[in-house]
mmCIF file with all atom_site columns, C-alpha atoms and ligand atoms in Angstrom:
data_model
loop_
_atom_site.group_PDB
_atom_site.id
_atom_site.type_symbol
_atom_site.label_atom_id
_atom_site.label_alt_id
_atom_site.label_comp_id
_atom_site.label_asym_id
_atom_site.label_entity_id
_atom_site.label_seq_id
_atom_site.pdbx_PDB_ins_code
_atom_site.Cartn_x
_atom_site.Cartn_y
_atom_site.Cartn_z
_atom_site.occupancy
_atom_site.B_iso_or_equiv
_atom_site.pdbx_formal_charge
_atom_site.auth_seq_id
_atom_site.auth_comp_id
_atom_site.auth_asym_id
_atom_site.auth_atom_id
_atom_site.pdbx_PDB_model_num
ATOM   1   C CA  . UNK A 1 1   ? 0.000   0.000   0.000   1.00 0.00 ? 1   UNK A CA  1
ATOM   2   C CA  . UNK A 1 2   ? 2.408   2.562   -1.010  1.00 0.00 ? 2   UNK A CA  1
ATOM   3   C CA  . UNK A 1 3   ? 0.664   4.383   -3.957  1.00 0.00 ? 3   UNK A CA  1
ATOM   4   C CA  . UNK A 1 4   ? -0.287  7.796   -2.942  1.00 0.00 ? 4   UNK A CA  1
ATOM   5   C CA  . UNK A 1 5   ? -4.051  6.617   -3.356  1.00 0.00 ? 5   UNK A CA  1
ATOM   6   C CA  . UNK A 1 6   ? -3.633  4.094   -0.815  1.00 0.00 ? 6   UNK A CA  1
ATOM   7   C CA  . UNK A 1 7   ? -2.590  6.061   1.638   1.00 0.00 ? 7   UNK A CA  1
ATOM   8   C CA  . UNK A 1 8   ? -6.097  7.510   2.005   1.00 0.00 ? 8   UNK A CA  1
ATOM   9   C CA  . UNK A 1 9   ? -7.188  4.200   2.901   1.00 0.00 ? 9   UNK A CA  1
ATOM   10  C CA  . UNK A 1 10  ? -7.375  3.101   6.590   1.00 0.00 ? 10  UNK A CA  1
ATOM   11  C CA  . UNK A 1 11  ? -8.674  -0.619  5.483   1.00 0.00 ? 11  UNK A CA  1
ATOM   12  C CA  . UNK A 1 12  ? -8.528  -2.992  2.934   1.00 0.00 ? 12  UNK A CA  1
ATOM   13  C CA  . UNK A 1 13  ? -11.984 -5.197  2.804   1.00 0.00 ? 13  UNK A CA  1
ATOM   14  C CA  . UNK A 1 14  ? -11.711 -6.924  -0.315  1.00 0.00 ? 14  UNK A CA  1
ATOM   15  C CA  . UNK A 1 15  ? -8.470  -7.249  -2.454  1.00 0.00 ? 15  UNK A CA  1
ATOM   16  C CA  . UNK A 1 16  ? -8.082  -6.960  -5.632  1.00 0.00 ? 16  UNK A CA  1
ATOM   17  C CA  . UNK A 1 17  ? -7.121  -10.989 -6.482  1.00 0.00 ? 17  UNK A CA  1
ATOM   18  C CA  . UNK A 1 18  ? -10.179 -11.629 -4.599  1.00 0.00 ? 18  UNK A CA  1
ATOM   19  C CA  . UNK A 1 19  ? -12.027 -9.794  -6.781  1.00 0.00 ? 19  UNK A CA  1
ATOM   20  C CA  . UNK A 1 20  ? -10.536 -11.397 -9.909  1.00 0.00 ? 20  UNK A CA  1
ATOM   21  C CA  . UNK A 1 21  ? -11.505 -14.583 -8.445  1.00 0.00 ? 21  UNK A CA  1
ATOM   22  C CA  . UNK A 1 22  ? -14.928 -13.970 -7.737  1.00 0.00 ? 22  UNK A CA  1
ATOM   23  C CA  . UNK A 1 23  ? -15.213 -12.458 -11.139 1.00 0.00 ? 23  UNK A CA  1
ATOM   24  C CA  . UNK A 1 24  ? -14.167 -15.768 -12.733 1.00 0.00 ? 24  UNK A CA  1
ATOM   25  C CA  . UNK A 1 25  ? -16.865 -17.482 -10.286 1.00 0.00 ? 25  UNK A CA  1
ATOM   26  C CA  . UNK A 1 26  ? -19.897 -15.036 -11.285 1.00 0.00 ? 26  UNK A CA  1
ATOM   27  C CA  . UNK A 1 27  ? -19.328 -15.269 -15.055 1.00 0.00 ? 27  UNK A CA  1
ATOM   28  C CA  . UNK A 1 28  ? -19.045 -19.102 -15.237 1.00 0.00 ? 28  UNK A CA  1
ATOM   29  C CA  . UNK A 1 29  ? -22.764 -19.107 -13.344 1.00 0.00 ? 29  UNK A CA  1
ATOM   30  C CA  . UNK A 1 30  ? -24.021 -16.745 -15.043 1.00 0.00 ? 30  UNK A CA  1
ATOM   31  C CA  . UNK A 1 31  ? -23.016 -17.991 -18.233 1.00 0.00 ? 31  UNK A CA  1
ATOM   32  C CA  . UNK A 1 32  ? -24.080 -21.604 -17.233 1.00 0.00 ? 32  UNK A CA  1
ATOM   33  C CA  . UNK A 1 33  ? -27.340 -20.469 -16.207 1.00 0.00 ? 33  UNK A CA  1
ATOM   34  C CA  . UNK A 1 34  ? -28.503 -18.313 -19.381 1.00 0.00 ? 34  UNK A CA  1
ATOM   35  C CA  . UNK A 1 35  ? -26.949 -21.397 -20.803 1.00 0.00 ? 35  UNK A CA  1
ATOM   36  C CA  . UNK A 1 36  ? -29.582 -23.663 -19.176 1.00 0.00 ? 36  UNK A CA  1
ATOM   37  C CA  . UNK A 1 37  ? -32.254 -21.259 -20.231 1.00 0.00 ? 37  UNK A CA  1
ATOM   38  C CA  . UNK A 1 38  ? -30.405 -21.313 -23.877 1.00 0.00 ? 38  UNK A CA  1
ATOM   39  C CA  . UNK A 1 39  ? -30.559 -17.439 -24.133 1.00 0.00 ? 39  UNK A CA  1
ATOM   40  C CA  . UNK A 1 40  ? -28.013 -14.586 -23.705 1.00 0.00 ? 40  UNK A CA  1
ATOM   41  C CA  . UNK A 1 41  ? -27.681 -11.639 -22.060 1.00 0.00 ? 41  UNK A CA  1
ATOM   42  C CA  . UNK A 1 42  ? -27.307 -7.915  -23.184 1.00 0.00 ? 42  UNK A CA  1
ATOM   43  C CA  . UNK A 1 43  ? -24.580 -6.888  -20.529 1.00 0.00 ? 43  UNK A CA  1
ATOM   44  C CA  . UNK A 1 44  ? -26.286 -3.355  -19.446 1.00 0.00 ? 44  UNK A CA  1
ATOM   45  C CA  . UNK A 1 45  ? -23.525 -1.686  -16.775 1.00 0.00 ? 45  UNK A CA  1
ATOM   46  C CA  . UNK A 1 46  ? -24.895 1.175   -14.543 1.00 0.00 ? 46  UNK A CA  1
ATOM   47  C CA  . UNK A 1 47  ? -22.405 4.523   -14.865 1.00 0.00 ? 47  UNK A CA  1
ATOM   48  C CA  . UNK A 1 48  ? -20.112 4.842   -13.250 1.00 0.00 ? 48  UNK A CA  1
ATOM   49  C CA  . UNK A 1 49  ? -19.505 2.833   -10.823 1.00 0.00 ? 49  UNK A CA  1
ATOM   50  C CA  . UNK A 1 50  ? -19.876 -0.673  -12.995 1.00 0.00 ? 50  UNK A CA  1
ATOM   51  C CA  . UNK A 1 51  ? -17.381 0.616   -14.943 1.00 0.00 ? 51  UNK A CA  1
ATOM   52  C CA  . UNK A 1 52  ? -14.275 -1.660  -13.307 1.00 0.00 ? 52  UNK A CA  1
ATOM   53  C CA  . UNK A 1 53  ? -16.206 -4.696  -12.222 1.00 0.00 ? 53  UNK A CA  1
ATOM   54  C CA  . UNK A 1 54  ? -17.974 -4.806  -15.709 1.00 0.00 ? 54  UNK A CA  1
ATOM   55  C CA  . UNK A 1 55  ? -14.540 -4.493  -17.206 1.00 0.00 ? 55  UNK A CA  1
ATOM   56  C CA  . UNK A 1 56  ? -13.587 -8.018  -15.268 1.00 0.00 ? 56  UNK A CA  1
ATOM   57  C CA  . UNK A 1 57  ? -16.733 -9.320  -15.306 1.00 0.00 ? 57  UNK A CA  1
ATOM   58  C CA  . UNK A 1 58  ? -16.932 -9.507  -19.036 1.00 0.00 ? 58  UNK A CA  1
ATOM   59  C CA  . UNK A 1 59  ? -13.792 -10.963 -20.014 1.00 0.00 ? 59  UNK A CA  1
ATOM   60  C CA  . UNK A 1 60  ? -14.781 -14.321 -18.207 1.00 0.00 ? 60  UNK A CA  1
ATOM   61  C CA  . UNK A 1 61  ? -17.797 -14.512 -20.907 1.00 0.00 ? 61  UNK A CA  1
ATOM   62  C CA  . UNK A 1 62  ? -16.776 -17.144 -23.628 1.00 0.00 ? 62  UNK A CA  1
ATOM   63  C CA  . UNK A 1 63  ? -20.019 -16.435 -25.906 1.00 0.00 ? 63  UNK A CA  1
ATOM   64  C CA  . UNK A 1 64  ? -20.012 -12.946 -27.692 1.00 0.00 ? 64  UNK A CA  1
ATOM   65  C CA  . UNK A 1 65  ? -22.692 -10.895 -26.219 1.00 0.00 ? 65  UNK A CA  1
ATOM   66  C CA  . UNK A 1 66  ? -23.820 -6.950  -26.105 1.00 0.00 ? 66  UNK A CA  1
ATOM   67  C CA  . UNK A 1 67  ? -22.687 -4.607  -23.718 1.00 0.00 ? 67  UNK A CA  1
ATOM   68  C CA  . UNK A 1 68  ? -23.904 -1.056  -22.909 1.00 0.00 ? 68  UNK A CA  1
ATOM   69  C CA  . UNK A 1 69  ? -24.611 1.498   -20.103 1.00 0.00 ? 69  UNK A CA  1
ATOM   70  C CA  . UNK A 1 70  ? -26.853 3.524   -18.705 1.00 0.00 ? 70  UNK A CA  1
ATOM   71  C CA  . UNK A 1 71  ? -26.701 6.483   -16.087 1.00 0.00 ? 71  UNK A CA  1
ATOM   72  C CA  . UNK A 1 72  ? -28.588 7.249   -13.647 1.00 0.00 ? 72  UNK A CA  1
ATOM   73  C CA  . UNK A 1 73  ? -28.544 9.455   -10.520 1.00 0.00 ? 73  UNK A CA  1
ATOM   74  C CA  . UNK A 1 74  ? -29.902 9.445   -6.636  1.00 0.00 ? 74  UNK A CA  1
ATOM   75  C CA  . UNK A 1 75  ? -26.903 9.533   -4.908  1.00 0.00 ? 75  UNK A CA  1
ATOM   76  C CA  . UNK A 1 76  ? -24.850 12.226  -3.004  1.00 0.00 ? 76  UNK A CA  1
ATOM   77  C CA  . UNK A 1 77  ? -21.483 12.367  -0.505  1.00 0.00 ? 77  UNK A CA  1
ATOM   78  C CA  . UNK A 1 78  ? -22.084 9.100   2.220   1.00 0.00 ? 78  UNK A CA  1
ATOM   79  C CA  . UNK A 1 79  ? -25.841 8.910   2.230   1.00 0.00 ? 79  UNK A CA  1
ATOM   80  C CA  . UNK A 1 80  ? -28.439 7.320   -0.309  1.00 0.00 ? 80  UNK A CA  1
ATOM   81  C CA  . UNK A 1 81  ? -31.692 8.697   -0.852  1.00 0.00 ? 81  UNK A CA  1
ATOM   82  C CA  . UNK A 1 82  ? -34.180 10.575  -3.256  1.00 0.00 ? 82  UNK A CA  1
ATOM   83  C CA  . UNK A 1 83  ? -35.648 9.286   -6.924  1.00 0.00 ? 83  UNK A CA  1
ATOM   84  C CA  . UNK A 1 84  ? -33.238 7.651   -9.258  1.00 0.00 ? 84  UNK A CA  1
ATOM   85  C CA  . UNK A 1 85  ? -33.251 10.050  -12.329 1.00 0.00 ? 85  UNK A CA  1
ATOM   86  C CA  . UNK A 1 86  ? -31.926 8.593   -15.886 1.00 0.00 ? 86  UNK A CA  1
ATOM   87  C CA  . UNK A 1 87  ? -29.575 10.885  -17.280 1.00 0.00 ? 87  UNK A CA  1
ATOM   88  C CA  . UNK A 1 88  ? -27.923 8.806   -19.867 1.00 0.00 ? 88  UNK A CA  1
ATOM   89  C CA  . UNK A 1 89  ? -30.139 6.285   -21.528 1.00 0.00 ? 89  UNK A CA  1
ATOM   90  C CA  . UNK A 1 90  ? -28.565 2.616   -23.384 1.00 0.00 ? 90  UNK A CA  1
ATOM   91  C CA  . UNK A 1 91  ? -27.471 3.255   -26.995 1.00 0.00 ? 91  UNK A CA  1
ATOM   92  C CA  . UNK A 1 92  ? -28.868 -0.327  -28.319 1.00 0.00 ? 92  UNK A CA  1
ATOM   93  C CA  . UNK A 1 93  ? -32.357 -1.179  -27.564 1.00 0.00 ? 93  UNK A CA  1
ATOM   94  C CA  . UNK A 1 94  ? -33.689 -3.748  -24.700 1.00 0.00 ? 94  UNK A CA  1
ATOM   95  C CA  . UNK A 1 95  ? -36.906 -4.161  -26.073 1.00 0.00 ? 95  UNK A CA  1
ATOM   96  C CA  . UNK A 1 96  ? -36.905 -8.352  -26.375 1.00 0.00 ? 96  UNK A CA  1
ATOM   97  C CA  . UNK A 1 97  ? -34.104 -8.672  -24.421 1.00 0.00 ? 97  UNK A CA  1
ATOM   98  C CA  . UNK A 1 98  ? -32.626 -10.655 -21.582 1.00 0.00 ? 98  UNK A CA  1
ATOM   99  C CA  . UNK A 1 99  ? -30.852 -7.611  -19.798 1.00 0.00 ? 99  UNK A CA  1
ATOM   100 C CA  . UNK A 1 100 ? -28.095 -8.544  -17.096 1.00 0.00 ? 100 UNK A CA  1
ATOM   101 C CA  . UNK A 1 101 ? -27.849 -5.049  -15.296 1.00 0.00 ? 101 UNK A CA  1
ATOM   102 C CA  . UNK A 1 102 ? -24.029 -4.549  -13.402 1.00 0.00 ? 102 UNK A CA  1
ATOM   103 C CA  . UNK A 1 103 ? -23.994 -3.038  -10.692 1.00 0.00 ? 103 UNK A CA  1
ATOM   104 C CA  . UNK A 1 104 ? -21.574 -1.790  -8.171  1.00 0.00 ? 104 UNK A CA  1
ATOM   105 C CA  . UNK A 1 105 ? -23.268 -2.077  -4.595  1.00 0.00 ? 105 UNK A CA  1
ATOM   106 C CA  . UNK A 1 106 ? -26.934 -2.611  -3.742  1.00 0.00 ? 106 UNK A CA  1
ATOM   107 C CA  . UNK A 1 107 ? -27.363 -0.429  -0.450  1.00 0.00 ? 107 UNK A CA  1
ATOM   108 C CA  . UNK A 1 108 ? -30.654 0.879   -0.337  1.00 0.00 ? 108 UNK A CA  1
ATOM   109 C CA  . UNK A 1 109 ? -31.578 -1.152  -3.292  1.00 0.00 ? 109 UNK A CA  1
ATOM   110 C CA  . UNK A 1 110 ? -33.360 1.912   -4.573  1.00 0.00 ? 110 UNK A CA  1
ATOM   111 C CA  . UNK A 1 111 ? -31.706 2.638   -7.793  1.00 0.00 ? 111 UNK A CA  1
ATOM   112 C CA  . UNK A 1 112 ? -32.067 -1.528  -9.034  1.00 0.00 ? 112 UNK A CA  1
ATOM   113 C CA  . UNK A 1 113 ? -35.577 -1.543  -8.085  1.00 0.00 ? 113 UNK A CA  1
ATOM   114 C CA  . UNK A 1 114 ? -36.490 1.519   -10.462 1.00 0.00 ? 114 UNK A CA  1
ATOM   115 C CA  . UNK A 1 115 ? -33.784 0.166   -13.090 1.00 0.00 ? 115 UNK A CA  1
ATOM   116 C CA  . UNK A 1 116 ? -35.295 -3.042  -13.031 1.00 0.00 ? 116 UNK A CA  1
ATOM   117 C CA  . UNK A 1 117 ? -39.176 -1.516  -13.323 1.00 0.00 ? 117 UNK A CA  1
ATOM   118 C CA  . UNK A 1 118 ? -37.339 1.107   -16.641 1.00 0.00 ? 118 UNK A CA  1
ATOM   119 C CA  . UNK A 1 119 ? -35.977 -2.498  -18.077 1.00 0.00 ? 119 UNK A CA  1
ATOM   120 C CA  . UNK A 1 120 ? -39.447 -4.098  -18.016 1.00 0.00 ? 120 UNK A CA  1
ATOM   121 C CA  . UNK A 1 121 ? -41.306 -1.076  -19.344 1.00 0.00 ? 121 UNK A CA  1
ATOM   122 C CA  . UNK A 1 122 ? -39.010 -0.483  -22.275 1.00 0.00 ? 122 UNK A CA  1
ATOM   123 C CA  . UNK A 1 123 ? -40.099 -4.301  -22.825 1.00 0.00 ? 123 UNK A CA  1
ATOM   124 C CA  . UNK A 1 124 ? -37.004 -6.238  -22.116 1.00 0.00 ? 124 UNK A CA  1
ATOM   125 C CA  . UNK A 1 125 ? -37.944 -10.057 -21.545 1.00 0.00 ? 125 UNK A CA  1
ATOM   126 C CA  . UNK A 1 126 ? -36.096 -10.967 -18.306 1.00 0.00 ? 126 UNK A CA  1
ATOM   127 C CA  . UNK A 1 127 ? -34.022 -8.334  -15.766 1.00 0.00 ? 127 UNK A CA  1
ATOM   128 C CA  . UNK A 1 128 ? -31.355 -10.013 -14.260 1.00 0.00 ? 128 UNK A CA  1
ATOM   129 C CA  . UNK A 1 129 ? -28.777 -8.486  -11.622 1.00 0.00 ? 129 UNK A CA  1
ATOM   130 C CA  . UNK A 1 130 ? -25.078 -8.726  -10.765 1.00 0.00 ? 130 UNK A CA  1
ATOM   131 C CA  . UNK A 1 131 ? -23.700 -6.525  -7.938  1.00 0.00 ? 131 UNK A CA  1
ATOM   132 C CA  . UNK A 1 132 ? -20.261 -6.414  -6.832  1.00 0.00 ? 132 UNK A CA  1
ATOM   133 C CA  . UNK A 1 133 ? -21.627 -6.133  -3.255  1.00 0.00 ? 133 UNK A CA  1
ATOM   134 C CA  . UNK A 1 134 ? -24.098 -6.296  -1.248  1.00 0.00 ? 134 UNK A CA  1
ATOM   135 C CA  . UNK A 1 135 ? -24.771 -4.330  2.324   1.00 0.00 ? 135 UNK A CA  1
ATOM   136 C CA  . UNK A 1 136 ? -27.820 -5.921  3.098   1.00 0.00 ? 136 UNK A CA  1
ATOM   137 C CA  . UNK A 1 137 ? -28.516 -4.362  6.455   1.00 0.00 ? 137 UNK A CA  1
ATOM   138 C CA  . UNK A 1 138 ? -28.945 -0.631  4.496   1.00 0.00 ? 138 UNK A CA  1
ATOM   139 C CA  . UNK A 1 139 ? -31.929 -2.134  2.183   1.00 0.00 ? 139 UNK A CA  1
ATOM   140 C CA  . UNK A 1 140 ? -35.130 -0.379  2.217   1.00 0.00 ? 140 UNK A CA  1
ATOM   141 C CA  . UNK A 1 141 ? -36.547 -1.896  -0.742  1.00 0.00 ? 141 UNK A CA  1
ATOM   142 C CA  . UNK A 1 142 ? -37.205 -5.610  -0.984  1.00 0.00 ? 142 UNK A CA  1
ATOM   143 C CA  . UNK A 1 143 ? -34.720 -6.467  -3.907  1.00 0.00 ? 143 UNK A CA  1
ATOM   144 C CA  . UNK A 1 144 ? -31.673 -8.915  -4.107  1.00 0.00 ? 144 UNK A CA  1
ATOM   145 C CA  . UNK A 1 145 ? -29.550 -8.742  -6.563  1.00 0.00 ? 145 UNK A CA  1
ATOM   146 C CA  . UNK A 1 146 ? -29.475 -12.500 -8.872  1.00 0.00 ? 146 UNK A CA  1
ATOM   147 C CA  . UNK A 1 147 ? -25.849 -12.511 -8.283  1.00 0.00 ? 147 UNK A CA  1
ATOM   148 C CA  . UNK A 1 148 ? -23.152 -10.885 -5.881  1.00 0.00 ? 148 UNK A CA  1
ATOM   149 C CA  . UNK A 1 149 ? -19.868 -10.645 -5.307  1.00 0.00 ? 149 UNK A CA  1
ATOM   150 C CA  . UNK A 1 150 ? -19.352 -9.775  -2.033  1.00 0.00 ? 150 UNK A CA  1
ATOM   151 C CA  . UNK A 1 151 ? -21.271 -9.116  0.849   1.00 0.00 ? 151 UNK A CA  1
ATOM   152 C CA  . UNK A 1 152 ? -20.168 -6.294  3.132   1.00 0.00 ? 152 UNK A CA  1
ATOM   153 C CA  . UNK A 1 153 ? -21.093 -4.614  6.484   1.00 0.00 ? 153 UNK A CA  1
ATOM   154 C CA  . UNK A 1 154 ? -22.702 -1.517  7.011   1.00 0.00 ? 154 UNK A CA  1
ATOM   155 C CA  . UNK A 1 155 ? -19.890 0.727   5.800   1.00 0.00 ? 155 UNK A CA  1
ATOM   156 C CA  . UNK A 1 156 ? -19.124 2.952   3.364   1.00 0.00 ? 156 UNK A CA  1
ATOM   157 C CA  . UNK A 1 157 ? -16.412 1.630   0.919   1.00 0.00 ? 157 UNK A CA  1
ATOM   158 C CA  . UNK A 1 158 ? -14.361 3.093   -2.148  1.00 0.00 ? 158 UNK A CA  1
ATOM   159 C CA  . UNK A 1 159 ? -12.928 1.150   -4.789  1.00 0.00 ? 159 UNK A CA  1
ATOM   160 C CA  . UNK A 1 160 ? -13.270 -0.843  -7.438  1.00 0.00 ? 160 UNK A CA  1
ATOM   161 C CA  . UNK A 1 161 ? -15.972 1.728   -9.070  1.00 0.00 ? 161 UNK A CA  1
ATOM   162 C CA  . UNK A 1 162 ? -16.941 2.933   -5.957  1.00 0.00 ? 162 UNK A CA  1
ATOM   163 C CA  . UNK A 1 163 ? -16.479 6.452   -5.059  1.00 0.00 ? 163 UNK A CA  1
ATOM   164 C CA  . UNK A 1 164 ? -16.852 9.265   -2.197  1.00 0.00 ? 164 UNK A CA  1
ATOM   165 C CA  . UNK A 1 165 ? -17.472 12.460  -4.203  1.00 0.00 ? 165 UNK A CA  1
ATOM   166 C CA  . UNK A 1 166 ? -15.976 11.064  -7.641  1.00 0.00 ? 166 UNK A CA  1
ATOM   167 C CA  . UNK A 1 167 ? -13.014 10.341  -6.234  1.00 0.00 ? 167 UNK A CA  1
ATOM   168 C CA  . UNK A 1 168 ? -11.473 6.655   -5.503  1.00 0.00 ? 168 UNK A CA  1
ATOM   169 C CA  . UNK A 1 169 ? -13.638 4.588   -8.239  1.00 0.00 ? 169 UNK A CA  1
ATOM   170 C CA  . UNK A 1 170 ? -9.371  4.050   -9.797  1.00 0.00 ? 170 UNK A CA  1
ATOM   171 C CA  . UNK A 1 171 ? -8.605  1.877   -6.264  1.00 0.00 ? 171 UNK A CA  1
ATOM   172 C CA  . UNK A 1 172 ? -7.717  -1.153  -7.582  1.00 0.00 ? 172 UNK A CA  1
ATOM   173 C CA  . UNK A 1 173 ? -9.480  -3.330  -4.511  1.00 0.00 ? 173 UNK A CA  1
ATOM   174 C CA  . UNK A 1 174 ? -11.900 -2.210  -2.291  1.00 0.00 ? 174 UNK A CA  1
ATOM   175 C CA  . UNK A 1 175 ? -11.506 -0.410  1.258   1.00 0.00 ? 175 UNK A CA  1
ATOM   176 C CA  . UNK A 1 176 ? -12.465 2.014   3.611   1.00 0.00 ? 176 UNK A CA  1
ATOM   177 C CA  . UNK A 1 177 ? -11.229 5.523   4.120   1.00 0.00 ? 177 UNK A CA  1
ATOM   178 C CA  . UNK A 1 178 ? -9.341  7.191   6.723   1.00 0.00 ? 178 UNK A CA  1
ATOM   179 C CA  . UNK A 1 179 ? -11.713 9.303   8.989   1.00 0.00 ? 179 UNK A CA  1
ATOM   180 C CA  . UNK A 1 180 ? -10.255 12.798  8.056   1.00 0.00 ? 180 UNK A CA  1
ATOM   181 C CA  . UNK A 1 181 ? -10.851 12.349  4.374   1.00 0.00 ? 181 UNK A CA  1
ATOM   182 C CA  . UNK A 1 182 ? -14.449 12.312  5.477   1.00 0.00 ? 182 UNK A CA  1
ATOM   183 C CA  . UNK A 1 183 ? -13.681 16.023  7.551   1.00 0.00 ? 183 UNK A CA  1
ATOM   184 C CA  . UNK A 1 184 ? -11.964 17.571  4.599   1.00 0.00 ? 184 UNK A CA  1
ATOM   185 C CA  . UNK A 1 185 ? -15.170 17.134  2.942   1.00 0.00 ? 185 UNK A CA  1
ATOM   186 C CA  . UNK A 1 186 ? -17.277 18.348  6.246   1.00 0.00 ? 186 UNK A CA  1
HETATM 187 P P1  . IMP B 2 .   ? -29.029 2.402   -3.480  1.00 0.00 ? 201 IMP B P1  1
HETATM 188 O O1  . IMP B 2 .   ? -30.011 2.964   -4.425  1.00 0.00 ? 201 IMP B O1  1
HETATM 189 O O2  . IMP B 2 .   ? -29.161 2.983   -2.108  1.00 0.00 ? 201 IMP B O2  1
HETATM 190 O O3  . IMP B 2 .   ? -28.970 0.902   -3.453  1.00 0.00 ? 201 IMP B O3  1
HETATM 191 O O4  . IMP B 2 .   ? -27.637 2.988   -3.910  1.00 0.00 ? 201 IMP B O4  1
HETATM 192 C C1  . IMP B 2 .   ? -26.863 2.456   -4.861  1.00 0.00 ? 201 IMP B C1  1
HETATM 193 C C2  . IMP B 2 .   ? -25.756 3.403   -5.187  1.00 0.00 ? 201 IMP B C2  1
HETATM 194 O O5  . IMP B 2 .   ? -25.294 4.120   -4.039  1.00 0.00 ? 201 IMP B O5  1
HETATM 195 C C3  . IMP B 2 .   ? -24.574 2.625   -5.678  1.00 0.00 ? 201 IMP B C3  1
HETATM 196 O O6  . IMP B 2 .   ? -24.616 2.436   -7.064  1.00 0.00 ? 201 IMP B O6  1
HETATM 197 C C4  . IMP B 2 .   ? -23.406 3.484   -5.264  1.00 0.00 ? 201 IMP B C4  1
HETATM 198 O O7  . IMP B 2 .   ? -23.138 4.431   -6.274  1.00 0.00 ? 201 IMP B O7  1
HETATM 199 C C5  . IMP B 2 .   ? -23.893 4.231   -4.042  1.00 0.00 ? 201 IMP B C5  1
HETATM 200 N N1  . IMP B 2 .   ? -23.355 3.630   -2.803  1.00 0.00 ? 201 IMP B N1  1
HETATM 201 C C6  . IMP B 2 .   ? -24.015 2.922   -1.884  1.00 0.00 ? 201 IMP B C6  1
HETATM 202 N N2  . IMP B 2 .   ? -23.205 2.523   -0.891  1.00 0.00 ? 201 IMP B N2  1
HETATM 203 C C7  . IMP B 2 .   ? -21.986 3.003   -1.196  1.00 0.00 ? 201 IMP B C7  1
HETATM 204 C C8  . IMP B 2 .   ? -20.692 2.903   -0.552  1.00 0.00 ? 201 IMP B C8  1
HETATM 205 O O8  . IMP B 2 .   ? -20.479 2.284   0.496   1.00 0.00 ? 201 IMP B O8  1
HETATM 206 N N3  . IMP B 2 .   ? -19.673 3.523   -1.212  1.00 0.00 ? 201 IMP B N3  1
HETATM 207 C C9  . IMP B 2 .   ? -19.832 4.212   -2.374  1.00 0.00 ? 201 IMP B C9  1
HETATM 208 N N4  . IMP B 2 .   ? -21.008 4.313   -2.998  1.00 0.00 ? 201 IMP B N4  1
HETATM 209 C C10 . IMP B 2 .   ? -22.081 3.710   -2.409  1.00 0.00 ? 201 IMP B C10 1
#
C-alpha cells in the first residue's frame, strides 16, 4: 500500500485478487445459467460505478454478447436517498431482451428496483442483476440482486468503481477511508 491513493485508505476489505476470483466465479454461473435457459444476455452496466467490475466481469464470458450502459442518478457524498433520475439512456435497444444489469453495490436497493421496473417497461424479456456487493442491512426496498460478489457490512467503501465524491472509483481493490478524508469534505 504505497501508492499515494492508498494512503487515504485506513482498510482494505476486499483485495483486488479476490475480486478477480470472484469475477471468474460469477461469469461461469451466469453464463451456465442463461446457458440452461439457452438465451443470452445484453450486458447493461450502470455509470459509473460498474465501470471496473464490468470491465472483469466480461472478459470471463466465452459467448459474444452486447454490452452497454446507462446512467442514472440518486446519490450524493455518504448517504443514499431521493428518486433515481436517468440521465444517460442505453445506446442499443432492450426491447426483447434478456438484460443482465451490473452493478456496483446494492445499499438501499433503490436505484435496481427503479432500473429493473425502466428495463421491463421499455419491454425487455427478463431483468437479471449482478452486484459487486451487497450491504444488506442498508436495504429499504425488498430487492436482491441474482448474483453478488461480495457481501459487506454496514460501511461505506471506495474502490473498485466505488467512489466518495468522484473520487477513488481508480482503487484497484476495495476499502475504507481514513476518517479525516471524510472532515476535509465536512
Ligand atoms: P441504493 O439505491 O441505495 O442501493 O444505492 C446504490 C448506489 O449508491 C450505488 O450504485 C453506489 O453508487 C452508491 N453507494 C451505496 N453505498 C456506497 C458505498 O459504500 N460507497 C460508495 N457508494 C455507495
Amino acid at each position: 500500500m504505497s501508492d499515494i491513493i492508498s494512503q487515504d485508505i485506513e482498510r482494505v476489505l476486499i483485495s483486488e485478487e479476490e475480486i478477480e476470483t470472484r469475477c471468474k466465479q460469477l461469469a461461469a454461473e451466469i453464463e451456465k445459467d442463461y446457458d440452461d435457459r439457452q438465451i443470452r444476455p445484453i450486458v447493461v452496466g450502470l455509470l459509473k460505478g460498474s465501470v471496473p467490475f464490468m470491465a472483469e466481469l466480461i472478459k470471463y464470458f466465452t459467448h459474444p454478447i452486447e454490452i452497454d450502459f446507462i446512467s442514472v442518478s440518486s446519490y450524493q457524498g455518504t448517504q443514499s436517498g431521493g428518486d433515481v433520475k436517468i440521465d444517460k439512456d442505453m445506446d442499443l435497444s432492450s426491447q426483447g431482451k434478456n438484460v443482465l444489469i451490473v452493478e456496483d453495490i446494492v445499499d438501499t436497493g433503490r436505484t435496481l428496483a427503479e432500473v429493473r421496473k425502466l428495463f421491463y417497461n421499455k419491454g425487455a424479456q427478463d431483468v437479471k442483476i449482478v452486484a459487486l456487493l451487497d450491504k444488506p442491512d442498508r436495504r429499504v426496498v425488498d430487492i436482491q440482486a441474482d448474483y453478488v460478489g461480495f457481501t459487506v457490512p454496514n460501511e461505506f467503501v471506495v474502490g473498485y468503481g466505488l467512489d466518495f465524491n468522484q473520487r477513488y472509483r481508480n482503487l484497484p481493490y476495495i476499502g475504507v477511508l481514513k476518517s479525516e478524508i471524510y472532515e476535509q469534505y465536512c
